[in-house]
Amino acid sequence: MVAATQESFPLASRDATVSLSIEPPTGPALQAQAAGKPRQAYLRVERVTGKGMPPGYEIYLHPSGESQPGSREELCAGVLPLFGLDKASRQGAGHAGTGLHYVFDVTELMARLEQEPGWDPKDLRVTFVPRRQTKREAEVRVGRVSLYYE
């Protein structure tokens, strides 16, 4: 793991952005880098909990100077579908209630970002853009966003 949020945060009916500070890799990722293996990068979105019928979210990775990441399709890391969120968030027989978990391969996107003007690995922005407006009350909370190198 080279970066992670420290606290959980809510998603709403408007864009939500968090910042990650990327640290140099250690352990197996450092060994792979030293051996000349191509770096793989993975974005994890963990412990997504909530209730109601929230929209899905598009996830964009971008430098801090990008004011409209949702308008640049090439910055999209993937879509966060929330089907089954309500059930995955309730503790019960056979369910821990820890919510949904997602992993996105962002290897090519990270390579592209490192070439962007104003790139700062200490301030990678992750923006969640709702795919539609919610028509009913819905709550969504993300437990953690992290970036892994392999």
PDB file of C-alpha atoms in Angstrom, residues 22-111:
ATOM      1  CA  ILE A  22       1.661   8.521  -2.422  1.00  0.00           C
ATOM      2  CA  GLU A  23       4.674   7.200  -0.519  1.00  0.00           C
ATOM      3  CA  PRO A  24       7.551   5.278  -2.150  1.00  0.00           C
ATOM      4  CA  PRO A  25       6.858   1.534  -2.310  1.00  0.00           C
ATOM      5  CA  THR A  26       8.379  -0.905   0.170  1.00  0.00           C
ATOM      6  CA  GLY A  27       8.426  -4.693   0.505  1.00  0.00           C
ATOM      7  CA  PRO A  28       7.434  -6.763  -2.548  1.00  0.00           C
ATOM      8  CA  ALA A  29       6.573  -3.704  -4.664  1.00  0.00           C
ATOM      9  CA  LEU A  30      10.049  -2.251  -4.068  1.00  0.00           C
ATOM     10  CA  GLN A  31      11.671  -5.616  -4.864  1.00  0.00           C
ATOM     11  CA  ALA A  32       9.682  -5.892  -8.103  1.00  0.00           C
ATOM     12  CA  GLN A  33      10.697  -2.334  -9.044  1.00  0.00           C
ATOM     13  CA  ALA A  34      14.375  -3.103  -8.324  1.00  0.00           C
ATOM     14  CA  ALA A  35      14.117  -6.226 -10.506  1.00  0.00           C
ATOM     15  CA  GLY A  36      12.861  -4.081 -13.398  1.00  0.00           C
ATOM     16  CA  LYS A  37       9.340  -5.545 -13.446  1.00  0.00           C
ATOM     17  CA  PRO A  38       6.603  -3.237 -14.738  1.00  0.00           C
ATOM     18  CA  ARG A  39       4.641  -1.674 -11.898  1.00  0.00           C
ATOM     19  CA  GLN A  40       0.995  -2.578 -11.455  1.00  0.00           C
ATOM     20  CA  ALA A  41      -1.285  -0.122  -9.618  1.00  0.00           C
ATOM     21  CA  TYR A  42      -4.613  -0.902  -7.955  1.00  0.00           C
ATOM     22  CA  LEU A  43      -7.169   1.441  -6.425  1.00  0.00           C
ATOM     23  CA  ARG A  44      -9.213  -0.113  -3.629  1.00  0.00           C
ATOM     24  CA  VAL A  45     -12.497   1.312  -2.382  1.00  0.00           C
ATOM     25  CA  GLU A  46     -13.360  -0.487   0.836  1.00  0.00           C
ATOM     26  CA  ARG A  47     -16.152  -0.776   3.361  1.00  0.00           C
ATOM     27  CA  VAL A  48     -18.760   1.059   1.276  1.00  0.00           C
ATOM     28  CA  THR A  49     -21.888   1.066   3.433  1.00  0.00           C
ATOM     29  CA  GLY A  50     -25.237   2.772   3.297  1.00  0.00           C
ATOM     30  CA  LYS A  51     -28.962   2.485   2.844  1.00  0.00           C
ATOM     31  CA  GLY A  52     -31.619   3.465   0.406  1.00  0.00           C
ATOM     32  CA  MET A  53     -31.206   3.537  -3.365  1.00  0.00           C
ATOM     33  CA  PRO A  54     -28.087   5.607  -4.092  1.00  0.00           C
ATOM     34  CA  PRO A  55     -26.794   6.173  -7.603  1.00  0.00           C
ATOM     35  CA  GLY A  56     -23.634   4.517  -8.849  1.00  0.00           C
ATOM     36  CA  TYR A  57     -20.531   6.693  -8.928  1.00  0.00           C
ATOM     37  CA  GLU A  58     -17.814   7.177 -11.523  1.00  0.00           C
ATOM     38  CA  ILE A  59     -14.358   7.398  -9.956  1.00  0.00           C
ATOM     39  CA  TYR A  60     -11.773   9.794 -11.396  1.00  0.00           C
ATOM     40  CA  LEU A  61      -8.074  10.056 -10.518  1.00  0.00           C
ATOM     41  CA  HIS A  62      -6.510  13.427 -11.237  1.00  0.00           C
ATOM     42  CA  PRO A  63      -3.944  16.017 -10.157  1.00  0.00           C
ATOM     43  CA  SER A  64      -5.057  18.769  -7.778  1.00  0.00           C
ATOM     44  CA  GLY A  65      -5.210  21.392 -10.543  1.00  0.00           C
ATOM     45  CA  GLU A  66      -7.954  19.549 -12.459  1.00  0.00           C
ATOM     46  CA  SER A  67     -11.227  21.346 -11.694  1.00  0.00           C
ATOM     47  CA  GLN A  68     -13.562  19.233 -13.884  1.00  0.00           C
ATOM     48  CA  PRO A  69     -12.282  15.629 -13.779  1.00  0.00           C
ATOM     49  CA  GLY A  70     -15.701  14.280 -14.799  1.00  0.00           C
ATOM     50  CA  SER A  71     -15.348  15.970 -18.176  1.00  0.00           C
ATOM     51  CA  ARG A  72     -12.183  13.967 -18.980  1.00  0.00           C
ATOM     52  CA  GLU A  73     -13.117  10.363 -19.726  1.00  0.00           C
ATOM     53  CA  GLU A  74      -9.461   9.307 -19.822  1.00  0.00           C
ATOM     54  CA  LEU A  75      -9.202  10.040 -16.074  1.00  0.00           C
ATOM     55  CA  CYS A  76     -11.992   7.591 -15.161  1.00  0.00           C
ATOM     56  CA  ALA A  77     -10.746   4.665 -13.051  1.00  0.00           C
ATOM     57  CA  GLY A  78     -14.086   2.854 -13.166  1.00  0.00           C
ATOM     58  CA  VAL A  79     -17.647   2.774 -11.930  1.00  0.00           C
ATOM     59  CA  LEU A  80     -18.721   2.097  -8.354  1.00  0.00           C
ATOM     60  CA  PRO A  81     -22.034   0.209  -8.666  1.00  0.00           C
ATOM     61  CA  LEU A  82     -23.982   0.076  -5.441  1.00  0.00           C
ATOM     62  CA  PHE A  83     -26.399  -2.775  -6.140  1.00  0.00           C
ATOM     63  CA  GLY A  84     -26.928  -4.707  -2.908  1.00  0.00           C
ATOM     64  CA  LEU A  85     -25.473  -1.951  -0.714  1.00  0.00           C
ATOM     65  CA  ASP A  86     -28.332  -1.980   1.770  1.00  0.00           C
ATOM     66  CA  LYS A  87     -28.080  -5.733   2.395  1.00  0.00           C
ATOM     67  CA  ALA A  88     -24.252  -5.739   2.501  1.00  0.00           C
ATOM     68  CA  SER A  89     -24.384  -2.989   5.140  1.00  0.00           C
ATOM     69  CA  ARG A  90     -26.593  -4.910   7.585  1.00  0.00           C
ATOM     70  CA  GLN A  91     -25.037  -7.297  10.033  1.00  0.00           C
ATOM     71  CA  GLY A  92     -26.849 -10.602  10.224  1.00  0.00           C
ATOM     72  CA  ALA A  93     -26.653 -14.313   9.594  1.00  0.00           C
ATOM     73  CA  GLY A  94     -23.814 -14.814   7.133  1.00  0.00           C
ATOM     74  CA  HIS A  95     -23.093 -11.073   6.753  1.00  0.00           C
ATOM     75  CA  ALA A  96     -20.581  -9.020   8.699  1.00  0.00           C
ATOM     76  CA  GLY A  97     -22.240  -5.772   7.616  1.00  0.00           C
ATOM     77  CA  THR A  98     -18.930  -4.353   6.352  1.00  0.00           C
ATOM     78  CA  GLY A  99     -20.444  -3.290   3.042  1.00  0.00           C
ATOM     79  CA  LEU A 100     -19.118  -3.574  -0.482  1.00  0.00           C
ATOM     80  CA  HIS A 101     -15.478  -3.655  -1.589  1.00  0.00           C
ATOM     81  CA  TYR A 102     -14.014  -2.842  -5.025  1.00  0.00           C
ATOM     82  CA  VAL A 103     -10.599  -3.065  -6.709  1.00  0.00           C
ATOM     83  CA  PHE A 104      -9.728  -1.207  -9.931  1.00  0.00           C
ATOM     84  CA  ASP A 105      -6.631  -1.775 -12.066  1.00  0.00           C
ATOM     85  CA  VAL A 106      -5.323   1.779 -12.550  1.00  0.00           C
ATOM     86  CA  THR A 107      -1.890   0.897 -13.940  1.00  0.00           C
ATOM     87  CA  GLU A 108      -2.298   2.741 -17.252  1.00  0.00           C
ATOM     88  CA  LEU A 109      -4.137   5.652 -15.657  1.00  0.00           C
ATOM     89  CA  MET A 110      -1.368   6.200 -13.094  1.00  0.00           C
ATOM     90  CA  ALA A 111       1.278   6.148 -15.863  1.00  0.00           C
TER      91      ALA A 111
END
